[in-house]
Short mmCIF file of C-alpha atoms and ligand atoms in Angstrom, two decimals:
data_model
loop_
_atom_site.label_atom_id
_atom_site.label_comp_id
_atom_site.label_asym_id
_atom_site.label_seq_id
_atom_site.Cartn_x
_atom_site.Cartn_y
_atom_site.Cartn_z
CA MET A 1 8.59 16.08 -18.61
CA THR A 2 12.30 16.43 -19.33
CA TYR A 3 15.05 17.53 -16.97
CA THR A 4 17.31 20.47 -17.79
CA THR A 5 21.08 20.46 -17.55
CA HIS A 6 20.66 22.89 -14.64
CA ASP A 7 18.78 20.21 -12.75
CA PRO A 8 20.80 17.01 -13.21
CA ARG A 9 19.48 14.00 -11.40
CA THR A 10 20.54 10.42 -10.90
CA ALA A 11 18.11 7.53 -10.86
CA ILE A 12 18.59 3.95 -9.75
CA VAL A 13 16.53 1.20 -11.36
CA THR A 14 16.82 -2.30 -9.89
CA GLY A 15 16.34 -5.41 -12.01
CA ALA A 16 17.09 -3.31 -15.09
CA ALA A 17 19.01 -5.83 -17.19
CA ARG A 18 15.85 -6.81 -19.04
CA GLY A 19 12.08 -6.56 -19.17
CA ILE A 20 10.22 -3.75 -17.41
CA GLY A 21 13.32 -2.50 -15.58
CA ALA A 22 15.29 -2.10 -18.82
CA ALA A 23 12.44 -0.14 -20.39
CA VAL A 24 12.16 2.08 -17.30
CA ALA A 25 15.92 2.73 -17.30
CA ARG A 26 15.87 3.70 -20.99
CA GLN A 27 12.83 5.92 -20.52
CA LEU A 28 14.32 7.77 -17.53
CA ALA A 29 17.61 8.21 -19.40
CA GLY A 30 15.64 9.65 -22.30
CA ASP A 31 14.03 12.03 -19.81
CA GLY A 32 17.52 13.32 -18.99
CA LEU A 33 18.41 11.32 -15.88
CA ALA A 34 21.72 9.51 -15.36
CA VAL A 35 20.75 5.92 -14.55
CA GLY A 36 22.37 3.39 -12.24
CA VAL A 37 21.38 0.01 -13.68
CA ILE A 38 21.35 -2.65 -10.97
CA ASP A 39 20.89 -6.35 -11.60
CA LEU A 40 22.33 -9.64 -10.39
CA ASP A 41 25.05 -9.81 -13.04
CA GLU A 42 26.87 -6.74 -14.35
CA ALA A 43 27.43 -8.32 -17.78
CA ASP A 44 23.65 -8.81 -18.16
CA CYS A 45 23.19 -5.03 -17.80
CA ALA A 46 25.33 -4.32 -20.87
CA GLY A 47 22.38 -4.23 -23.27
CA THR A 48 20.54 -1.62 -21.19
CA VAL A 49 23.64 0.50 -20.60
CA GLU A 50 24.75 0.39 -24.25
CA ALA A 51 21.26 1.33 -25.46
CA ILE A 52 21.21 4.33 -23.11
CA ARG A 53 24.70 5.45 -24.10
CA GLY A 54 23.85 4.92 -27.78
CA ASP A 55 20.95 7.33 -27.33
CA GLY A 56 23.36 9.89 -25.82
CA GLY A 57 22.43 9.19 -22.20
CA SER A 58 24.47 8.32 -19.15
CA ALA A 59 24.32 4.95 -17.39
CA LEU A 60 26.35 2.70 -15.12
CA ALA A 61 25.90 -1.04 -14.58
CA VAL A 62 26.34 -2.32 -11.05
CA ALA A 63 25.84 -5.92 -9.88
CA ALA A 64 23.88 -6.44 -6.68
CA ASP A 65 21.38 -8.90 -5.26
CA VAL A 66 18.70 -6.57 -3.88
CA ALA A 67 18.14 -8.95 -0.95
CA ASP A 68 21.80 -8.59 0.12
CA GLU A 69 22.21 -5.65 2.50
CA ALA A 70 25.96 -5.13 1.96
CA ALA A 71 25.70 -5.46 -1.82
CA VAL A 72 22.87 -2.92 -1.99
CA SER A 73 24.77 -0.40 0.17
CA ALA A 74 27.91 -0.81 -1.95
CA ALA A 75 25.96 -0.45 -5.21
CA VAL A 76 24.24 2.75 -4.07
CA ALA A 77 27.55 4.19 -2.83
CA ARG A 78 29.24 3.44 -6.18
CA ILE A 79 26.41 4.99 -8.19
CA ALA A 80 26.44 8.07 -5.95
CA ALA A 81 30.21 8.43 -6.43
CA GLU A 82 30.23 7.87 -10.19
CA LEU A 83 26.92 9.34 -11.40
CA GLY A 84 25.98 11.70 -8.57
CA PRO A 85 23.68 11.31 -5.54
CA PRO A 86 20.58 9.34 -6.49
CA THR A 87 17.28 11.11 -5.86
CA VAL A 88 15.10 8.79 -7.94
CA LEU A 89 14.66 5.10 -7.10
CA VAL A 90 12.64 2.56 -9.03
CA ASN A 91 12.32 -0.66 -7.02
CA ASN A 92 11.66 -3.03 -9.89
CA ALA A 93 13.66 -6.25 -9.31
CA GLY A 94 11.33 -9.13 -8.62
CA VAL A 95 10.74 -12.86 -9.03
CA GLY A 96 7.47 -14.74 -9.27
CA PRO A 97 7.82 -18.53 -9.38
CA ARG A 98 4.62 -20.54 -9.24
CA ALA A 99 3.95 -23.15 -6.54
CA ASP A 100 0.83 -24.30 -4.75
CA LEU A 101 0.80 -23.45 -1.05
CA VAL A 102 1.09 -27.03 0.18
CA GLU A 103 4.07 -27.68 -2.07
CA MET A 104 5.81 -24.38 -1.35
CA SER A 105 9.07 -24.72 0.53
CA THR A 106 9.89 -22.31 3.33
CA GLU A 107 13.00 -21.49 1.34
CA GLN A 108 10.92 -20.37 -1.65
CA TRP A 109 8.73 -18.19 0.60
CA ASP A 110 11.83 -16.56 2.12
CA THR A 111 13.46 -16.04 -1.28
CA VAL A 112 10.37 -14.49 -2.85
CA LEU A 113 9.73 -12.22 0.15
CA GLY A 114 13.47 -11.47 0.35
CA ILE A 115 13.77 -10.22 -3.22
CA ASN A 116 10.32 -8.65 -3.63
CA LEU A 117 9.81 -7.03 -0.21
CA ARG A 118 13.11 -6.89 1.72
CA GLY A 119 14.87 -5.75 -1.50
CA PRO A 120 12.85 -2.53 -1.87
CA PHE A 121 13.32 -1.85 1.86
CA LEU A 122 17.11 -2.20 1.59
CA ALA A 123 17.38 -0.11 -1.58
CA THR A 124 15.06 2.61 -0.30
CA ARG A 125 16.88 2.82 3.02
CA ALA A 126 20.22 3.13 1.22
CA VAL A 127 19.04 5.81 -1.24
CA CYS A 128 16.86 7.83 1.13
CA PRO A 129 19.65 9.83 2.83
CA HIS A 130 20.58 11.28 -0.57
CA MET A 131 16.96 12.31 -1.14
CA ILE A 132 16.67 13.86 2.32
CA GLU A 133 19.93 15.73 1.74
CA ALA A 134 18.58 17.05 -1.58
CA GLY A 135 15.17 17.88 -0.11
CA TRP A 136 13.68 16.09 -3.12
CA GLY A 137 13.07 12.48 -4.05
CA ARG A 138 10.94 10.08 -6.04
CA ILE A 139 10.39 6.44 -5.06
CA VAL A 140 8.48 4.16 -7.41
CA THR A 141 7.97 0.53 -6.46
CA MET A 142 6.73 -2.24 -8.71
CA SER A 143 3.76 -3.96 -7.11
CA SER A 144 1.43 -6.09 -9.23
CA ILE A 145 -2.23 -6.88 -9.79
CA SER A 146 -1.28 -9.98 -7.75
CA ALA A 147 -1.49 -7.69 -4.69
CA VAL A 148 -5.27 -8.19 -4.75
CA GLY A 149 -4.81 -11.98 -4.77
CA ASP A 150 -2.95 -14.51 -6.91
CA ALA A 151 -4.29 -18.07 -6.93
CA ALA A 152 -0.97 -19.45 -8.22
CA ARG A 153 1.47 -17.52 -6.03
CA VAL A 154 0.59 -16.77 -2.39
CA ASP A 155 4.18 -15.71 -1.67
CA TYR A 156 4.31 -13.27 -4.58
CA GLY A 157 0.82 -11.91 -3.87
CA SER A 158 1.79 -11.34 -0.22
CA ALA A 159 4.99 -9.50 -1.15
CA LYS A 160 3.25 -7.33 -3.74
CA ALA A 161 0.49 -6.43 -1.26
CA GLY A 162 3.18 -5.66 1.31
CA LEU A 163 4.74 -3.20 -1.12
CA ILE A 164 1.52 -1.19 -1.16
CA GLY A 165 1.65 -0.77 2.64
CA PHE A 166 5.37 0.01 2.31
CA THR A 167 4.65 2.70 -0.31
CA LYS A 168 1.85 4.37 1.64
CA SER A 169 3.96 4.35 4.81
CA LEU A 170 6.93 5.88 2.96
CA ALA A 171 4.66 8.58 1.55
CA LEU A 172 3.46 9.46 5.05
CA GLN A 173 6.91 9.46 6.62
CA LEU A 174 8.96 11.12 3.88
CA GLY A 175 6.62 13.69 2.38
CA ARG A 176 8.00 16.47 4.57
CA HIS A 177 11.38 15.98 2.88
CA GLY A 178 9.95 16.61 -0.58
CA ILE A 179 9.94 12.88 -1.31
CA THR A 180 7.03 11.12 -2.97
CA ALA A 181 6.46 7.36 -2.96
CA ASN A 182 4.12 5.58 -5.33
CA ALA A 183 3.54 2.05 -6.56
CA ILE A 184 2.83 0.79 -10.05
CA ALA A 185 0.78 -2.41 -10.20
CA PRO A 186 1.20 -3.87 -13.68
CA GLY A 187 -1.12 -6.44 -15.19
CA PHE A 188 0.16 -8.90 -17.80
CA VAL A 189 3.33 -7.49 -19.36
CA VAL A 190 5.41 -9.25 -22.02
CA SER A 191 8.73 -10.18 -20.37
CA ASP A 192 10.86 -13.15 -19.35
CA MET A 193 8.64 -13.44 -16.26
CA THR A 194 5.46 -14.02 -18.26
CA ARG A 195 7.36 -16.22 -20.73
CA ALA A 196 8.45 -18.41 -17.79
CA SER A 197 4.83 -18.58 -16.56
CA ALA A 198 3.73 -19.84 -19.98
CA ARG A 199 6.45 -22.50 -19.95
CA ARG A 200 5.48 -23.67 -16.45
CA LEU A 201 1.88 -24.03 -17.62
CA GLY A 202 3.00 -25.94 -20.72
CA LEU A 203 1.62 -23.28 -23.09
CA GLY A 204 3.23 -21.53 -26.03
CA PHE A 205 3.78 -17.85 -25.28
CA ASP A 206 1.57 -16.63 -28.15
CA GLU A 207 -1.33 -18.77 -26.93
CA PHE A 208 -0.71 -17.64 -23.33
CA ARG A 209 -0.75 -13.94 -24.21
CA ARG A 210 -3.76 -14.29 -26.53
CA ASN A 211 -5.68 -15.96 -23.70
CA ALA A 212 -4.67 -13.19 -21.29
CA ALA A 213 -5.63 -10.43 -23.76
CA ARG A 214 -9.21 -11.77 -23.95
CA SER A 215 -9.90 -10.69 -20.37
CA ILE A 216 -8.13 -7.30 -20.64
CA PRO A 217 -10.52 -4.42 -21.47
CA VAL A 218 -8.14 -2.71 -23.95
CA GLY A 219 -7.83 -6.04 -25.77
CA ARG A 220 -4.10 -6.51 -25.55
CA VAL A 221 -1.37 -7.42 -23.08
CA GLY A 222 1.06 -4.80 -21.79
CA GLN A 223 4.53 -3.98 -23.03
CA PRO A 224 7.42 -2.89 -20.77
CA GLU A 225 7.13 0.60 -22.32
CA ASP A 226 3.58 0.92 -20.93
CA ILE A 227 5.05 0.66 -17.45
CA ALA A 228 8.05 2.86 -18.29
CA HIS A 229 5.78 5.76 -19.30
CA THR A 230 3.95 5.57 -15.99
CA ALA A 231 7.24 5.53 -14.07
CA SER A 232 8.43 8.51 -16.11
CA TYR A 233 5.39 10.49 -15.01
CA LEU A 234 5.67 9.50 -11.35
CA VAL A 235 9.34 10.52 -11.05
CA SER A 236 8.89 13.78 -12.97
CA PRO A 237 9.15 17.14 -11.20
CA GLY A 238 5.50 17.80 -12.09
CA ALA A 239 4.23 14.79 -10.10
CA GLY A 240 5.21 16.24 -6.72
CA PHE A 241 1.61 16.28 -5.41
CA VAL A 242 1.00 12.61 -6.21
CA SER A 243 2.12 10.38 -3.36
CA GLY A 244 1.08 7.18 -1.64
CA GLN A 245 -0.82 6.06 -4.73
CA VAL A 246 -1.08 2.71 -6.48
CA ILE A 247 -1.50 3.01 -10.23
CA TYR A 248 -2.82 -0.14 -11.86
CA VAL A 249 -1.35 -0.31 -15.35
CA ALA A 250 -3.33 -3.28 -16.50
CA GLY A 251 -5.42 -2.25 -19.50
CA GLY A 252 -8.48 -1.83 -17.30
CA PRO A 253 -9.62 -1.47 -13.69
CA VAL A 254 -8.57 -3.95 -11.01
CA ASP A 255 -10.71 -4.76 -7.97
N1 NAD B 301 5.73 -9.06 -16.35
C1 NAD B 301 4.58 -8.91 -15.71
O1 NAD B 301 3.51 -9.30 -16.21
C2 NAD B 301 4.54 -8.24 -14.36
C3 NAD B 301 3.28 -7.99 -13.80
C4 NAD B 301 3.21 -7.38 -12.55
C5 NAD B 301 4.37 -7.02 -11.88
N2 NAD B 301 5.59 -7.28 -12.45
C6 NAD B 301 6.77 -6.87 -11.69
O2 NAD B 301 7.58 -6.05 -12.48
C7 NAD B 301 8.94 -6.23 -12.10
C8 NAD B 301 9.77 -6.56 -13.34
O3 NAD B 301 9.27 -7.77 -13.89
P1 NAD B 301 9.63 -8.29 -15.36
O4 NAD B 301 8.40 -8.84 -15.91
O5 NAD B 301 10.40 -7.28 -16.11
O6 NAD B 301 10.55 -9.52 -14.94
P2 NAD B 301 11.89 -10.11 -15.61
O7 NAD B 301 12.04 -11.47 -15.01
O8 NAD B 301 11.84 -9.97 -17.08
O9 NAD B 301 13.02 -9.13 -15.04
C9 NAD B 301 13.30 -9.07 -13.67
C10 NAD B 301 14.73 -8.60 -13.49
O10 NAD B 301 15.01 -8.58 -12.08
C11 NAD B 301 16.29 -9.16 -11.89
N3 NAD B 301 16.39 -9.72 -10.54
C12 NAD B 301 15.77 -10.83 -10.06
N4 NAD B 301 16.17 -11.07 -8.80
C13 NAD B 301 17.03 -10.08 -8.48
C14 NAD B 301 17.77 -9.77 -7.32
N5 NAD B 301 17.71 -10.57 -6.24
N6 NAD B 301 18.58 -8.68 -7.32
C15 NAD B 301 18.68 -7.90 -8.43
N7 NAD B 301 17.98 -8.14 -9.56
C16 NAD B 301 17.18 -9.22 -9.58
C17 NAD B 301 16.39 -10.24 -12.95
O11 NAD B 301 17.74 -10.63 -13.17
C18 NAD B 301 15.75 -9.54 -14.14
O12 NAD B 301 16.69 -8.80 -14.89
C19 NAD B 301 8.94 -7.32 -11.03
O13 NAD B 301 8.95 -6.73 -9.75
C20 NAD B 301 7.64 -8.03 -11.27
O14 NAD B 301 7.17 -8.67 -10.12
C21 NAD B 301 5.71 -7.89 -13.66
#
């Protein structure tokens, strides 16, 4: 569904310099939203912002670590001032390093939970007043199939499961303001994250993705655009009766 010029809206997508976030940002811009592109380094966002502007859309790059409270507040304030009050938020920034439990440092646990779970809390809290003011909002948070258990990453699996409780709680608390909250739980998606996993396992990426595709019912791995289309639906005006849901975008069902 596209937005009309009578109904301009601003979206924020975190972790949008590359991968799934970049595809979501481009998709939402194509849907007619102005997009605040947040990532760790402003220069890294240039590709996403230039692609959006090249397609005739509107975008602004802002650097922020989503785990940093002051940086998140400042980024949201700048996007609100320059693009307009954000009423769409896609909590996408995430990290997923592998480490066995007994070898996992406390620092790694805190970092992974900080970016993947505290980050969406900080961004949602900062954007929410604009949604309440507008009486309309869409929150989409990137969980993962790891939420149902990840043998290689107990920290990541815990954070991604936490995001499902976060999403359902937001849906319950914010629905009366016209705000929906949903989670997308991707399966294997081609990105720097899955490339890094292949490297850590000592596999070539083609071999890694071919192996993964064998156990995926549709017979292929996901692309960032697969996730972007789902986000586009969830933030659209027509999805206002869908809230508190987890959509597994994994090429098949997930138990
Ligand atoms: N790729 C997959 O197979 C897959 C599967 C399930 C879930 N996910 C989730 O989807 C999201 C996007 O993953 P991706 O595959 O595109 O990963 P990616 O590594 O390609 O991109 C992640 C982006 O987040 C940014 N980022 C990391 N830490 C940040 C921080 N502290 N503050 C701001 N930005 C930060 C990175 O700079 C990067 O641009 C993540 O939440 C990830 O957990 C990915």
